Amino acid sequence: MRAGFARFARNRLALFGAVVLLLVLVLVVSAPLAYPNNPFQLVGKPLQPPGGAFLLGTDTLGRDVAAGIAYGSRTSMLIGLSATLAAIGIGILVGGIAGYYRGRVELVLMRVTEFFQTIPAFVLAILIVAVLSPSVPSEIIAIAAVSWPGIARLVRGEFVALGGREFVLACAGLGASDLRIIFRHLLPNCLPPIIAVGSLLIGTAILIEAGLAFLGLGDPNVMSWGLIISAGRAVLRQAWWIATFPGIAILLTVLGVNLVGDGLGEVLNPRLRNR
Amino acid sequence: MSDAVLTIENLAIALPKGADRPLAVAGVNLELHAGKVTCLIGESGSGKSLVARAILGLLPAPHVRVADGRILFEGADLARAKPAEMRAIRGARIAMIFQEPMTALNPLHTIGRQIDEVLRIHTSLPRAQRLARVVELLESVNLPEPARMLRSFPHQLSGGQRQRAMIAMALALKPRLLIADEPTTALDVTTQAQILQLIRDLQREHGTAVLFITHDFGVVADIADSVAVLQKGDLVEQGSAAQVLGRPVHAYTQALIAAVPKLAAPAAQPPSTAPFILQARDVEKTYGARGLFGGNATKALNRVCIELRRGETLGLVGESGSGKSTLARAVTRLMTVNDGEILISGRDIARMTRSQLRPMRKRVQMVFQDPYGSLDPRQRVVDIIAEGPIIHGTDPQAARKEACELLALVGLDPSAAQRFAHEFSGGQRQRIGIARALALRPELLVADEPVSALDVSVQAQVLALLADIKTRLQLSMLFVTHDLRVALQVCDRIAVMQKGEVVEVAPTSAIYGNPQHPYTKALFAAVPGAHWQDRLTQETMAS
């Protein structure tokens, strides 16, 4: 464990990503302390440039952009994390069943997985939110629905590879049930790649969320980075700061998530260890 | 002596930091002579393969490198040769054959093209002459139908044929030195005998010096002119084959030779009359022939019948593909069979449902071949051993306590309980696997090649442990092995399998003294170094 951490820390980029993520987390936690008011509240004159009374200026209605970004980080993280967890859950279930039982079950489940992969992810997410009506839960459902196939294929592959190993046979020989073999032996052994790939999924989930909010498919009552950009889009030439700062926030967060994900992948994958 | 082809002087090979020792080998002095086979023998981790790689300049630099010493070949020091110089020597002057010919051959090119490539790189012969030479080479290694072999891909050949093709390739340029790194380890015993004979013949014919790396004393006895014994990087003994095998001086060599099971049958026992614990009747298993395009079905088991009485050990011997492992898995119901009955104490498990099978699982347990793959890498040893009893309803606390007692029974320290499998050596892992099988207090232990992956000294320890446990717990055992020496040592009766059929079953002493089936005879005839141990005993008795 400690050796793993040291190996992670040796990767400068991953360490940078971790610091960025830590700052985002600080923002998530401290948002209500730094900005006790509702971020939708009008606090001053519209279109004030940054550096004046408000750190990052105000938008077209006179809302504080900095407060919006602080509260938006909560939305991004909430949706990014829960959608990814849901996607991993579905992916493990589908991929695990397919990889363990093989045969017809596998055939059907993997064709369904491929069906999901053939539809462009973002278009499918838009469709699902449009059907379910825009809200945080439907965003989570939509993002999870487009993210799970990758995990399912990964888990299936790992299960198939592990299934032929003798320790799995030995366990069956002891009389273990399928559930015991899956949860006690197979899953713990394929956790490292799931963690590595899952952490990369968070980045994608945040991007999809921002995209949905930008198109007006986010929850209208919840502040989000995509929503601020969408509002600032019309006045981009007069008030560049409205769209720019949340854009930078998205860029940094997703970059941080991806760098940490790559770093984890390298630590957890024994084949890359000795590079 | 003046006819030394290659002289190794004071060779030391450095390992990277964090390895188990700073030098893989140290102070190795070795002379290889024209027309002689020198065997370098050692257990895994002794550094024997690194010596071979050092000669060819193929060490995985920069982590592993020659730290000291000289390797003199035709007046040049190979330890300090430039990569370009080494390339000219490799293949042309020094050739190498590997353990696994499938991975050493390019699967996308035909055999003919790969041998031709060697000639194309190192000679300026025109195309037609090269082709003639390739055919000649294929003939010289006794490959059938050279013209057809030429156009074959590696996967279309059997293991022995691939190794023959490798030898043809190695000898294409008449090298002065041939390095063979465990060339017969992956082969069946009858094929191994043929390949050893081939290497011996060709080497005599061409006067090639051979460095033969192996862990098998039987092979050494068959092929070696001189022997060097490597222990953890130190060359502890070297001399002529007769000297080292007949009168070993160093304690390590003596221990290694003593650990090789004798190719001799135990005294005849009166046949057991105990009740049957296992009866397999007309068991059939067919693989393949499924999916959209059909394909050929292979019969892994063809109407196999075996019987095992309580307290008895039945050996299942045969070459790879004979169906012996399939039968072991059928008997433990790790695999379903197509037809036939498998009776455990009179109850047919072949057609039981999962819930019916559950209580039966306790009675039959299995020890696996691969000490690295058969233990869950993410579980502590105590949990691995206690898992069976916990599954069958023992209180976890009690099961863990019992697991610690089992560790003592299989000769491991109680402190092993809290560690993970990867912290143990192969032999220790196999002990953990045995403890896991014993935890359910089985009546029948099925051991599938339990010592094949182990070094000979460790192998002897694990066999002794199995024998001890068997008498102490009054187990019956089905012992699968390809090694006839081991089978003779542990089994009361032996069943010989060939191509999915049991061709002969007889008490051990009878099958050794008087084999009936031609295949059984061939198997015994092919055991490497069949009689050097007899000679050894006779000599010691005479002196």
Coordinates of N, CA, C and O in Angstrom, one line a residue, chain A residues 10-134:
Chain A
R10 N 5.7 9.3 -7.4 CA 6.8 9.5 -8.3 C 6.4 10.1 -9.7 O 7.1 10.7 -10.4
N11 N 5.1 9.8 -10.0 CA 4.5 10.3 -11.3 C 4.1 11.8 -11.1 O 3.1 12.0 -10.5
R12 N 4.9 12.7 -11.5 CA 4.7 14.1 -11.3 C 3.3 14.6 -11.8 O 2.6 15.3 -11.1
L13 N 2.9 14.1 -13.0 CA 1.7 14.6 -13.5 C 0.5 14.1 -12.7 O -0.5 14.9 -12.4
A14 N 0.6 12.8 -12.2 CA -0.5 12.3 -11.4 C -0.6 13.1 -10.1 O -1.7 13.4 -9.6
L15 N 0.6 13.5 -9.5 CA 0.6 14.2 -8.3 C -0.1 15.6 -8.5 O -0.9 16.1 -7.7
F16 N 0.2 16.2 -9.7 CA -0.4 17.5 -10.0 C -1.9 17.4 -10.1 O -2.6 18.2 -9.6
G17 N -2.3 16.3 -10.8 CA -3.8 16.0 -10.9 C -4.4 15.9 -9.5 O -5.5 16.4 -9.3
A18 N -3.7 15.2 -8.6 CA -4.3 15.0 -7.3 C -4.4 16.3 -6.5 O -5.4 16.5 -5.8
V19 N -3.4 17.2 -6.7 CA -3.5 18.5 -6.0 C -4.7 19.3 -6.6 O -5.5 19.9 -5.8
V20 N -4.9 19.3 -7.9 CA -6.0 20.0 -8.5 C -7.3 19.4 -8.0 O -8.2 20.2 -7.5
L21 N -7.4 18.1 -7.9 CA -8.6 17.5 -7.4 C -8.9 17.9 -5.9 O -10.0 18.1 -5.5
L22 N -7.8 18.0 -5.2 CA -7.9 18.3 -3.8 C -8.5 19.7 -3.7 O -9.4 20.0 -2.8
L23 N -8.0 20.6 -4.5 CA -8.5 22.0 -4.5 C -10.0 22.1 -4.8 O -10.8 22.8 -4.2
V24 N -10.4 21.3 -5.8 CA -11.8 21.2 -6.2 C -12.6 20.7 -5.0 O -13.7 21.2 -4.7
L25 N -12.1 19.7 -4.3 CA -12.8 19.2 -3.1 C -12.9 20.2 -2.0 O -14.0 20.3 -1.4
V26 N -11.9 21.0 -1.9 CA -11.9 22.1 -0.9 C -13.1 23.1 -1.3 O -13.9 23.5 -0.4
L27 N -13.2 23.3 -2.6 CA -14.2 24.2 -3.1 C -15.6 23.6 -2.8 O -16.5 24.3 -2.4
V28 N -15.7 22.3 -3.0 CA -17.0 21.6 -2.8 C -17.4 21.8 -1.3 O -18.6 22.1 -1.0
V29 N -16.4 21.6 -0.4 CA -16.8 21.6 1.0 C -17.0 23.0 1.5 O -17.9 23.3 2.3
S30 N -16.2 24.0 0.9 CA -16.3 25.3 1.5 C -17.3 26.3 0.8 O -17.4 27.4 1.2
A31 N -17.9 25.8 -0.2 CA -18.9 26.7 -0.9 C -19.9 27.4 0.0 O -20.0 28.6 -0.1
P32 N -20.6 26.7 0.8 CA -21.6 27.3 1.7 C -21.0 28.3 2.7 O -21.6 29.2 3.1
L33 N -19.7 28.0 3.1 CA -19.0 28.9 4.0 C -18.6 30.2 3.4 O -18.8 31.3 3.9
A34 N -18.0 30.1 2.2 CA -17.5 31.2 1.5 C -18.6 32.1 0.9 O -18.6 33.3 0.9
Y35 N -19.7 31.4 0.4 CA -20.8 32.1 -0.2 C -22.1 31.6 0.5 O -22.7 30.7 -0.1
P36 N -22.4 32.2 1.6 CA -23.6 31.7 2.3 C -24.9 31.9 1.6 O -25.9 31.2 1.8
N37 N -24.9 32.8 0.6 CA -26.2 33.1 -0.1 C -26.4 32.1 -1.2 O -25.4 31.5 -1.7
N38 N -27.6 32.0 -1.7 CA -28.0 31.2 -2.8 C -27.2 31.7 -4.0 O -27.3 32.9 -4.3
P39 N -26.6 30.9 -4.8 CA -25.8 31.4 -6.0 C -26.7 32.0 -7.1 O -26.2 32.7 -7.9
F40 N -28.0 31.7 -7.0 CA -28.9 32.3 -8.0 C -29.3 33.7 -7.6 O -30.0 34.4 -8.4
Q41 N -29.0 34.2 -6.3 CA -29.4 35.5 -5.9 C -28.6 36.6 -6.6 O -27.5 36.5 -7.0
L42 N -29.4 37.7 -6.9 CA -28.7 38.8 -7.6 C -28.0 39.6 -6.5 O -28.6 40.1 -5.5
V43 N -26.7 39.8 -6.7 CA -25.9 40.4 -5.6 C -25.4 41.8 -6.0 O -25.0 42.6 -5.1
G44 N -25.4 42.2 -7.2 CA -24.8 43.5 -7.6 C -25.2 43.9 -9.0 O -26.1 43.3 -9.6
K45 N -24.6 44.9 -9.6 CA -24.8 45.3 -10.9 C -24.4 44.2 -11.9 O -23.4 43.5 -11.7
P46 N -25.2 44.0 -13.0 CA -24.8 43.0 -14.0 C -23.5 43.3 -14.7 O -23.2 44.5 -14.7
L47 N -22.9 42.3 -15.2 CA -21.7 42.4 -16.1 C -20.6 43.2 -15.5 O -19.9 44.0 -16.2
Q48 N -20.3 43.1 -14.2 CA -19.1 43.7 -13.6 C -17.9 42.8 -13.9 O -18.0 41.6 -13.8
P49 N -16.8 43.5 -14.4 CA -15.6 42.7 -14.8 C -15.0 42.1 -13.5 O -15.2 42.6 -12.4
P50 N -14.2 41.1 -13.7 CA -13.5 40.5 -12.5 C -12.5 41.4 -11.8 O -12.0 42.3 -12.5
G51 N -12.2 41.2 -10.6 CA -11.3 42.0 -9.8 C -11.8 43.1 -9.1 O -11.2 43.8 -8.3
G52 N -13.2 43.4 -9.4 CA -13.8 44.5 -8.6 C -14.3 44.1 -7.3 O -13.6 43.4 -6.5
A53 N -15.6 44.4 -7.1 CA -16.2 44.0 -5.8 C -16.3 42.4 -5.8 O -16.3 41.8 -4.7
F54 N -16.5 41.8 -7.0 CA -16.6 40.4 -7.0 C -15.4 39.8 -7.7 O -15.0 40.3 -8.8
L55 N -14.8 38.8 -7.1 CA -13.5 38.2 -7.6 C -13.5 37.9 -9.1 O -12.6 38.2 -9.8
L56 N -14.6 37.2 -9.5 CA -14.7 36.8 -10.9 C -15.8 37.5 -11.7 O -16.2 37.1 -12.7
G57 N -16.2 38.6 -11.1 CA -17.2 39.4 -11.8 C -18.6 38.9 -11.6 O -18.9 38.0 -10.8
T58 N -19.6 39.6 -12.3 CA -21.0 39.1 -12.2 C -21.5 38.9 -13.6 O -20.9 39.3 -14.6
D59 N -22.6 38.1 -13.7 CA -23.1 37.8 -15.0 C -24.2 38.7 -15.5 O -24.4 39.8 -14.9
T60 N -25.0 38.4 -16.5 CA -25.9 39.3 -17.1 C -27.0 39.7 -16.2 O -27.7 40.7 -16.4
L61 N -27.3 38.9 -15.1 CA -28.4 39.2 -14.2 C -27.9 39.8 -12.9 O -28.6 40.1 -12.0
G62 N -26.5 39.9 -12.8 CA -25.9 40.4 -11.5 C -25.7 39.3 -10.5 O -25.6 39.6 -9.3
R63 N -25.5 38.1 -11.0 CA -25.1 37.0 -10.0 C -23.6 36.9 -9.9 O -22.9 37.1 -10.9
D64 N -23.1 36.5 -8.8 CA -21.7 36.3 -8.6 C -21.2 35.1 -9.3 O -21.6 34.0 -9.0
V65 N -20.2 35.3 -10.2 CA -19.7 34.1 -11.0 C -18.9 33.2 -10.1 O -19.0 32.0 -10.2
A66 N -18.1 33.8 -9.2 CA -17.3 32.9 -8.3 C -18.2 32.0 -7.4 O -18.0 30.8 -7.3
A67 N -19.3 32.6 -6.9 CA -20.3 31.8 -6.1 C -20.8 30.7 -7.0 O -21.0 29.5 -6.6
G68 N -21.2 31.0 -8.3 CA -21.7 30.0 -9.2 C -20.7 28.9 -9.4 O -21.1 27.7 -9.4
I69 N -19.4 29.2 -9.6 CA -18.4 28.2 -9.8 C -18.3 27.3 -8.6 O -18.2 26.1 -8.7
A70 N -18.3 27.9 -7.4 CA -18.2 27.2 -6.2 C -19.3 26.2 -6.0 O -19.1 25.0 -5.7
Y71 N -20.6 26.6 -6.2 CA -21.7 25.7 -6.1 C -21.8 24.7 -7.3 O -22.2 23.6 -7.1
G72 N -21.3 25.2 -8.4 CA -21.3 24.3 -9.6 C -20.4 23.2 -9.4 O -20.6 22.0 -9.9
S73 N -19.3 23.3 -8.6 CA -18.4 22.2 -8.4 C -19.1 21.1 -7.6 O -18.8 19.9 -7.9
R74 N -20.0 21.5 -6.8 CA -20.8 20.5 -6.0 C -21.6 19.7 -7.0 O -21.6 18.4 -6.9
T75 N -22.3 20.3 -7.9 CA -23.1 19.6 -8.9 C -22.3 18.7 -9.7 O -22.6 17.5 -9.9
S76 N -21.1 19.2 -10.2 CA -20.3 18.4 -11.1 C -19.8 17.2 -10.4 O -19.8 16.1 -10.9
M77 N -19.3 17.4 -9.1 CA -18.8 16.2 -8.4 C -19.9 15.2 -8.0 O -19.7 14.0 -8.2
L78 N -21.0 15.8 -7.6 CA -22.1 14.9 -7.2 C -22.5 14.0 -8.4 O -22.6 12.8 -8.3
I79 N -22.8 14.7 -9.5 CA -23.2 13.9 -10.7 C -22.1 13.0 -11.2 O -22.3 11.9 -11.6
G80 N -20.9 13.6 -11.3 CA -19.8 12.8 -11.8 C -19.6 11.5 -11.0 O -19.5 10.4 -11.6
L81 N -19.5 11.7 -9.7 CA -19.3 10.5 -8.8 C -20.4 9.5 -8.8 O -20.2 8.3 -9.0
S82 N -21.7 10.0 -8.7 CA -22.8 9.1 -8.6 C -23.0 8.4 -9.9 O -23.3 7.2 -9.9
A83 N -22.9 9.1 -11.0 CA -23.1 8.5 -12.3 C -22.0 7.4 -12.5 O -22.3 6.3 -13.0
T84 N -20.8 7.7 -12.1 CA -19.7 6.7 -12.3 C -19.9 5.5 -11.5 O -19.8 4.4 -11.9
L85 N -20.3 5.7 -10.2 CA -20.6 4.6 -9.3 C -21.7 3.7 -9.9 O -21.6 2.5 -9.9
A86 N -22.7 4.4 -10.4 CA -23.8 3.6 -10.9 C -23.4 2.8 -12.2 O -23.7 1.6 -12.3
A87 N -22.5 3.5 -13.0 CA -22.0 2.8 -14.2 C -21.2 1.6 -13.8 O -21.3 0.6 -14.5
I88 N -20.3 1.8 -12.8 CA -19.5 0.7 -12.4 C -20.3 -0.5 -11.9 O -20.1 -1.7 -12.2
G89 N -21.4 -0.1 -11.1 CA -22.3 -1.2 -10.6 C -22.9 -1.9 -11.7 O -22.9 -3.2 -11.7
I90 N -23.5 -1.2 -12.7 CA -24.2 -1.9 -13.8 C -23.1 -2.7 -14.6 O -23.4 -3.9 -14.9
G91 N -22.0 -2.1 -14.8 CA -20.9 -2.7 -15.6 C -20.5 -4.0 -15.0 O -20.3 -5.1 -15.6
I92 N -20.2 -4.0 -13.6 CA -19.8 -5.2 -12.9 C -20.9 -6.3 -13.0 O -20.6 -7.5 -13.3
L93 N -22.1 -5.9 -12.8 CA -23.2 -6.9 -12.9 C -23.3 -7.5 -14.2 O -23.3 -8.8 -14.3
V94 N -23.4 -6.7 -15.3 CA -23.5 -7.3 -16.6 C -22.3 -8.0 -17.1 O -22.4 -9.2 -17.5
G95 N -21.1 -7.4 -16.9 CA -19.9 -8.0 -17.3 C -19.6 -9.2 -16.5 O -19.1 -10.3 -17.0
G96 N -19.9 -9.2 -15.2 CA -19.6 -10.3 -14.3 C -20.4 -11.5 -14.7 O -19.9 -12.6 -14.8
I97 N -21.7 -11.3 -14.9 CA -22.6 -12.4 -15.2 C -22.2 -13.0 -16.5 O -22.1 -14.2 -16.7
A98 N -21.9 -12.1 -17.5 CA -21.5 -12.6 -18.8 C -20.2 -13.4 -18.8 O -20.1 -14.5 -19.3
G99 N -19.2 -12.9 -18.0 CA -17.9 -13.5 -18.0 C -17.9 -14.8 -17.1 O -17.1 -15.7 -17.4
Y100 N -18.8 -14.9 -16.1 CA -18.8 -16.0 -15.3 C -19.5 -17.2 -15.9 O -19.1 -18.3 -15.9
Y101 N -20.7 -16.9 -16.4 CA -21.6 -18.0 -16.9 C -21.3 -18.3 -18.3 O -21.7 -19.4 -18.8
R102 N -20.7 -17.4 -19.1 CA -20.4 -17.6 -20.5 C -21.7 -18.1 -21.3 O -22.8 -17.8 -20.9
G103 N -21.4 -18.7 -22.4 CA -22.5 -19.4 -23.2 C -23.5 -18.4 -23.7 O -23.2 -17.3 -24.1
R104 N -24.8 -18.8 -23.7 CA -25.9 -18.0 -24.2 C -26.0 -16.6 -23.5 O -26.2 -15.6 -24.1
V105 N -25.9 -16.7 -22.1 CA -26.1 -15.5 -21.3 C -25.1 -14.4 -21.8 O -25.4 -13.3 -22.0
E106 N -23.8 -14.9 -22.0 CA -22.8 -14.0 -22.4 C -23.1 -13.4 -23.8 O -23.0 -12.2 -24.0
L107 N -23.6 -14.2 -24.6 CA -23.9 -13.8 -26.0 C -24.9 -12.7 -26.0 O -24.7 -11.6 -26.5
V108 N -26.0 -12.9 -25.2 CA -27.1 -11.9 -25.1 C -26.6 -10.6 -24.5 O -26.7 -9.5 -25.0
L109 N -25.9 -10.7 -23.3 CA -25.5 -9.5 -22.6 C -24.5 -8.7 -23.3 O -24.6 -7.5 -23.3
M110 N -23.6 -9.4 -24.0 CA -22.5 -8.6 -24.7 C -23.1 -8.0 -26.0 O -22.7 -6.9 -26.3
R111 N -24.1 -8.6 -26.6 CA -24.8 -7.9 -27.7 C -25.5 -6.7 -27.2 O -25.5 -5.6 -27.9
V112 N -26.2 -6.7 -26.1 CA -26.8 -5.6 -25.5 C -25.8 -4.5 -25.3 O -26.0 -3.3 -25.6
T113 N -24.7 -4.9 -24.7 CA -23.6 -3.9 -24.4 C -23.1 -3.2 -25.7 O -23.0 -2.0 -25.7
E114 N -22.9 -4.0 -26.7 CA -22.5 -3.4 -28.0 C -23.5 -2.5 -28.6 O -23.2 -1.5 -29.1
F115 N -24.8 -2.9 -28.4 CA -25.9 -2.0 -28.8 C -25.7 -0.6 -28.2 O -25.8 0.4 -28.9
F116 N -25.5 -0.6 -26.9 CA -25.3 0.7 -26.3 C -24.1 1.5 -26.8 O -24.1 2.7 -26.9
Q117 N -23.0 0.7 -27.1 CA -21.8 1.4 -27.6 C -21.9 1.9 -29.0 O -21.1 2.8 -29.3
T118 N -22.9 1.4 -29.7 CA -22.9 1.9 -31.1 C -23.7 3.2 -31.2 O -23.5 3.9 -32.2
I119 N -24.5 3.6 -30.2 CA -25.1 4.9 -30.2 C -24.2 5.9 -29.7 O -23.6 5.7 -28.6
P120 N -24.0 7.1 -30.3 CA -23.1 8.1 -29.8 C -23.6 8.5 -28.4 O -24.8 8.7 -28.1
A121 N -22.6 8.5 -27.4 CA -23.0 8.6 -26.0 C -23.8 9.8 -25.7 O -24.8 9.8 -25.0
F122 N -23.3 11.0 -26.2 CA -23.9 12.2 -25.9 C -25.3 12.3 -26.4 O -26.2 12.8 -25.7
V123 N -25.5 11.9 -27.6 CA -26.9 11.9 -28.2 C -27.9 11.1 -27.3 O -29.0 11.5 -27.0
L124 N -27.4 9.9 -26.9 CA -28.2 9.0 -26.1 C -28.5 9.7 -24.8 O -29.7 9.6 -24.3
A125 N -27.5 10.4 -24.2 CA -27.7 11.0 -22.9 C -28.8 12.1 -23.0 O -29.7 12.3 -22.2
I126 N -28.7 12.9 -24.1 CA -29.6 14.0 -24.4 C -31.0 13.4 -24.5 O -32.0 13.8 -23.8
L127 N -31.1 12.3 -25.2 CA -32.4 11.6 -25.4 C -33.0 11.2 -24.1 O -34.2 11.4 -23.8
I128 N -32.2 10.6 -23.2 CA -32.7 10.0 -22.0 C -33.2 11.2 -21.1 O -34.3 11.1 -20.5
V129 N -32.4 12.3 -21.0 CA -32.8 13.4 -20.1 C -34.0 14.0 -20.7 O -35.0 14.4 -19.9
A130 N -34.1 14.2 -22.0 CA -35.3 14.8 -22.6 C -36.5 13.9 -22.2 O -37.6 14.5 -21.9
V131 N -36.4 12.6 -22.2 CA -37.6 11.8 -21.9 C -37.9 11.9 -20.5 O -39.1 12.0 -20.1
L132 N -36.9 11.9 -19.6 CA -37.1 11.8 -18.2 C -37.4 13.2 -17.5 O -37.7 13.3 -16.3
S133 N -37.3 14.3 -18.3 CA -37.4 15.7 -17.8 C -36.1 16.0 -17.0 O -35.7 15.3 -16.2
P134 N -35.6 17.3 -17.3 CA -34.3 17.7 -16.8 C -34.3 17.8 -15.3 O -35.1 18.5 -14.7

